[in-house]
Short mmCIF file of C-alpha atoms in Angstrom, two decimals:
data_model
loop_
_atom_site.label_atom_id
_atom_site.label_comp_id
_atom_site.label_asym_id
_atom_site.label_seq_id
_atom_site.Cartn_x
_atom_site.Cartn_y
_atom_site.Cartn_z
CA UNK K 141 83.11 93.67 142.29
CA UNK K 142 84.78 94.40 138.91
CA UNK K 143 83.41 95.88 135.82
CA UNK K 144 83.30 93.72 132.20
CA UNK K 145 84.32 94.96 129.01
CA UNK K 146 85.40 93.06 126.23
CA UNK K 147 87.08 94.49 123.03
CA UNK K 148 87.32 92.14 119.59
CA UNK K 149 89.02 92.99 116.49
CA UNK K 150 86.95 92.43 113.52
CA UNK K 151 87.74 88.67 111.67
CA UNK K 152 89.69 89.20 108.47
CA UNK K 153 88.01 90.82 105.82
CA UNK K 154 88.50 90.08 102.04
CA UNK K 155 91.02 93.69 101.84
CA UNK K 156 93.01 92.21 104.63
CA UNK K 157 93.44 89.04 102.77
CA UNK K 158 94.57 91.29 99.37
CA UNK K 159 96.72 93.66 101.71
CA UNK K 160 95.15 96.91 100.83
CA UNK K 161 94.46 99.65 103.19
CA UNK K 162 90.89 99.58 104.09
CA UNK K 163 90.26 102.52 106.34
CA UNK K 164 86.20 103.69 106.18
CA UNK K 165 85.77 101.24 102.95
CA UNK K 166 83.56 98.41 103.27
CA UNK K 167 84.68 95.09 102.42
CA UNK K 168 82.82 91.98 103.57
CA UNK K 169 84.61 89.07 105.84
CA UNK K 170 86.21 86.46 103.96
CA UNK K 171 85.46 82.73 105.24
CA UNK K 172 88.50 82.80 107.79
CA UNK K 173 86.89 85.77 109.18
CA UNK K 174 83.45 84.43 109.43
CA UNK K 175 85.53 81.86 111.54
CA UNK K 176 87.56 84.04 113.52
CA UNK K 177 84.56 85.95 114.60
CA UNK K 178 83.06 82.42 115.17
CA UNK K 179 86.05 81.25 117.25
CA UNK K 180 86.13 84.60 119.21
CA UNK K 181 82.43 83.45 120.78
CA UNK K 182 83.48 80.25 121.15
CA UNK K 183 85.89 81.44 123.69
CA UNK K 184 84.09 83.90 125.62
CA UNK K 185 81.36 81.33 125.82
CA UNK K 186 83.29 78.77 127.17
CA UNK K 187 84.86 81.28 129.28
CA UNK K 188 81.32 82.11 130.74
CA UNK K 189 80.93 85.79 129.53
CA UNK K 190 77.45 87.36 128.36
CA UNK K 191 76.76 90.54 127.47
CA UNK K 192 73.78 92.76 128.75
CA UNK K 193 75.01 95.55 125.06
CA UNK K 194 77.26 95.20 121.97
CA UNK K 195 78.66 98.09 120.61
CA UNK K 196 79.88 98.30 117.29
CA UNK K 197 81.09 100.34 114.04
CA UNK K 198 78.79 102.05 111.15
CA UNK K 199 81.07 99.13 108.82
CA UNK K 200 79.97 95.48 107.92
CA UNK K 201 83.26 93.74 108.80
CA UNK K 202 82.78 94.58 112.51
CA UNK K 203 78.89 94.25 112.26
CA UNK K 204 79.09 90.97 110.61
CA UNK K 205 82.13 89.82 113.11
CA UNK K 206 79.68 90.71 116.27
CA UNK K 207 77.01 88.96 115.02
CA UNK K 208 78.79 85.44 114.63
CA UNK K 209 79.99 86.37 118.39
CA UNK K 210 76.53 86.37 119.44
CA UNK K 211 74.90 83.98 117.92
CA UNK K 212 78.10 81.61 119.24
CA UNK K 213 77.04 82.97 122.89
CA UNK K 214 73.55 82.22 122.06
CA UNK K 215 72.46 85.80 122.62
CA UNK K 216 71.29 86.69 118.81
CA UNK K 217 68.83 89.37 120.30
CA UNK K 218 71.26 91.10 122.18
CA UNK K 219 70.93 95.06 122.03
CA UNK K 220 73.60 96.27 119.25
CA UNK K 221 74.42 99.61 119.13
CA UNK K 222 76.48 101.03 115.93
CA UNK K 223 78.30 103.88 115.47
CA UNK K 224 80.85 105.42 112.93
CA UNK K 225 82.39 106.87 116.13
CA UNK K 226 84.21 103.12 116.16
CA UNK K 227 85.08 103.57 112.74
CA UNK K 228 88.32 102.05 111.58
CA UNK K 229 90.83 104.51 111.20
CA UNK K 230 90.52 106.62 108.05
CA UNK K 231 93.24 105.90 105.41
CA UNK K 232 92.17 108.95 103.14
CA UNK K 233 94.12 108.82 99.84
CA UNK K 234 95.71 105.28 100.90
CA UNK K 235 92.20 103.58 100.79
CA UNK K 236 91.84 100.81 98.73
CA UNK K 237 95.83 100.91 97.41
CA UNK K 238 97.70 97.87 98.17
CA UNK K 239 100.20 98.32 100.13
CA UNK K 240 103.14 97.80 98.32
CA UNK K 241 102.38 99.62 95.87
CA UNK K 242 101.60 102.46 97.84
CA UNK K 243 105.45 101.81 99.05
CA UNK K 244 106.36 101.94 95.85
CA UNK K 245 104.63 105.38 94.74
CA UNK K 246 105.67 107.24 97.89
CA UNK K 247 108.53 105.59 99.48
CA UNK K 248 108.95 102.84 102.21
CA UNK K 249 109.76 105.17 105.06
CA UNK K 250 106.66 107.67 104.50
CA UNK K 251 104.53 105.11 103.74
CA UNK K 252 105.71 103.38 107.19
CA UNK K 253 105.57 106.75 109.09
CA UNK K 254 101.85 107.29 107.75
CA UNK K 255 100.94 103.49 109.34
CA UNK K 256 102.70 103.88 112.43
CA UNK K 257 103.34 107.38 113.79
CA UNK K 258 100.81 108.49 116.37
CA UNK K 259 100.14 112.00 114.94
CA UNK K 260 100.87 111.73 111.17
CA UNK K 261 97.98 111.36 109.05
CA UNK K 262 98.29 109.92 105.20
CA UNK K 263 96.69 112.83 102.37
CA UNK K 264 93.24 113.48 103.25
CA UNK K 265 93.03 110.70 106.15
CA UNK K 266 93.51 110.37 109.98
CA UNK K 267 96.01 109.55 112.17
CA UNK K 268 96.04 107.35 115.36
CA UNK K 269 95.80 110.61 117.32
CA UNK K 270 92.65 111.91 115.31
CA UNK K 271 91.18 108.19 115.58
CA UNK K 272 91.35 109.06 119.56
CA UNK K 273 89.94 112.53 119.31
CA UNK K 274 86.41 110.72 117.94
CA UNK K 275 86.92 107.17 119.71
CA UNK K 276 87.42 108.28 123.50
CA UNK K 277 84.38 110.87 123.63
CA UNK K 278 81.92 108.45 122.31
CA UNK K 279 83.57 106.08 124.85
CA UNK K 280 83.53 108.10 127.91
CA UNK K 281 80.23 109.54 127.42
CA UNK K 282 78.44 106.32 125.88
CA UNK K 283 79.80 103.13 126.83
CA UNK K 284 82.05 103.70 129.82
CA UNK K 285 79.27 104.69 132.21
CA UNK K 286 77.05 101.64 131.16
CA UNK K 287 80.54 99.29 132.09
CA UNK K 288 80.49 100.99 135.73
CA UNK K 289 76.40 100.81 136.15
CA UNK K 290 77.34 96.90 136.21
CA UNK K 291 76.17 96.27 133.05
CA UNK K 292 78.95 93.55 130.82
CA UNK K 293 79.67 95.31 127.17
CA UNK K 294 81.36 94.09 123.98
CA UNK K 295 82.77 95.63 121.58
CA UNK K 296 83.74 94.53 117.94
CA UNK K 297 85.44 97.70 116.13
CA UNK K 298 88.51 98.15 114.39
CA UNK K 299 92.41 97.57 114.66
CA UNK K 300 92.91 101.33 115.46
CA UNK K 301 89.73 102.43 117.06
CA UNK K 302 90.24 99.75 119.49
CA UNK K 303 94.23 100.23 119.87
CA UNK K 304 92.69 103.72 120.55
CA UNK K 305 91.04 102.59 123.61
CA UNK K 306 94.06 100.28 125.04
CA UNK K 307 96.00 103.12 124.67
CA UNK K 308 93.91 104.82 127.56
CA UNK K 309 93.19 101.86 129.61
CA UNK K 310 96.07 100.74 129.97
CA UNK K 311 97.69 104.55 130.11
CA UNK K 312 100.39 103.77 127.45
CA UNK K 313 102.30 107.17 126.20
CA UNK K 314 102.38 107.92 122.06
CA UNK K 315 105.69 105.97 121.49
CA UNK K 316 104.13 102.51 123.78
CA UNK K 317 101.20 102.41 121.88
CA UNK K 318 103.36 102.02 118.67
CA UNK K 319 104.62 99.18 119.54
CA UNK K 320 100.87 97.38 119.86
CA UNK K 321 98.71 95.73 117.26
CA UNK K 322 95.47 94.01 117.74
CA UNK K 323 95.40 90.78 116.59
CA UNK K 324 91.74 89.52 114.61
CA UNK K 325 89.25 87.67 116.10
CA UNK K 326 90.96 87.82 119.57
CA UNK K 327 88.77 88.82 122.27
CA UNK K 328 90.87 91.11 125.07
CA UNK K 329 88.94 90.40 128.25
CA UNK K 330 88.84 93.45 130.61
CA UNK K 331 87.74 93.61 134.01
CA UNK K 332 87.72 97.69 135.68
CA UNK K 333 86.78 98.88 139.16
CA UNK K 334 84.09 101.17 139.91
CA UNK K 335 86.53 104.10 138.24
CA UNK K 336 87.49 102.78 135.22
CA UNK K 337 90.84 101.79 136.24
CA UNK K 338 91.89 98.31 134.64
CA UNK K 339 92.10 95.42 137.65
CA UNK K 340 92.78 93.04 134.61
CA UNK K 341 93.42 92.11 131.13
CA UNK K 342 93.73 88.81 129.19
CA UNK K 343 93.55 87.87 125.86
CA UNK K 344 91.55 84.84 124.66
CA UNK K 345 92.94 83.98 121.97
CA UNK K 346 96.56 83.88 121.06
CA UNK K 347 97.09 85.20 117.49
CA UNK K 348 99.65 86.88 115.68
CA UNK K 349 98.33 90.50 114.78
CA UNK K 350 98.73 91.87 111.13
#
């Protein structure tokens, strides 16, 4: 008997699109994202998944994305449970700077170290580390004893909350989870056993991560 839990990057929002850092700002889901999160319940419908919970974050991208999941799995009145514990990672002074030209005012290779170190935060902002330190207690104490009660649980976050949690299901060190990016829209199917451990993992969707 295996435990469900699926995890589903938010569609693209209109700040993806313009390539600015986003962070805890709240942009809305441009119309490929409305589809994305469409497309994302498409599969996991015709895949056969339902959901007894969604959990999602305190921001409309991921709110917005969940809903189009459900109504595509024709569970609209599904419980949804929101918390800024799932927040996207906080880009501090970065927020709302496009990204080149944040490059350009402090330097490819900081600019690059602040996006993709694991414990390097930009001014005023978190780092992937510091993501984890609010992501995996809500987790473990929330969601991840409803997953091993039986009951199957979605949820629609954020590239780096949710990298946060495949970090510690699939028990990848600082430098592996580096290397991983969660694509949008692209529901990652897990299935644990009665301890949490990961029997499997697939991906739904095939789509290259930005």
């Amino acid at each position: 008997m295996s435990n469900l839990l699926v995890l589903v990057r938010h569609g693209q929002s209109e700040w993806n699109e313009k390539n600015l850092f986003t962070g805890w700002r709240d942009p809305a889901l441009t119309e490929l994202g409305k589809a994305e999160g469409r497309e994302a319940g498409e599969a996991l419908r015709k895949a056969g998944y339902h959901f007894d919970v969604a959990y999602t974050s305190a921001l409309t991208r991921a709110q917005e994305t969940n809903r189009l999941i459900l109504e595509e799995l024709g569970q609209p009145d599904l419980p949804v449970i929101k918390d800024q514990a799932l927040n996207e990672r906080d880009y501090g002074d970065l927020s709302g700077l496009n990204k080149d030209d944040a490059r350009e005012k402090w330097g490819e290779e900081q600019v690059h170290i602040w996006r993709r170190s694991y414990d390097t935060p930009p001014p005023g902002g978190e780092s992937l580390k510091d993501t984890g330190a609010r992501v995996m207690p809500y987790f473990n104490k929330e969601i991840l004893p409803r997953v091993l009660k039986g009951e199957k649980v979605l949820i629609t976050a954020h590239g780096n909350s949710l990298r946060s949690l495949v970090m510690a299901l699939d028990k990848l060190s600082e430098e592996e989870i580096l290397k991983v990016n969660i694509a949008t829209g692209a529901p990652i199917v897990y299935k644990l056993d009665d301890k949490g451990n990961v029997l499997s993992k697939e991906i739904l969707i095939e789509r290259e991560a930005h």
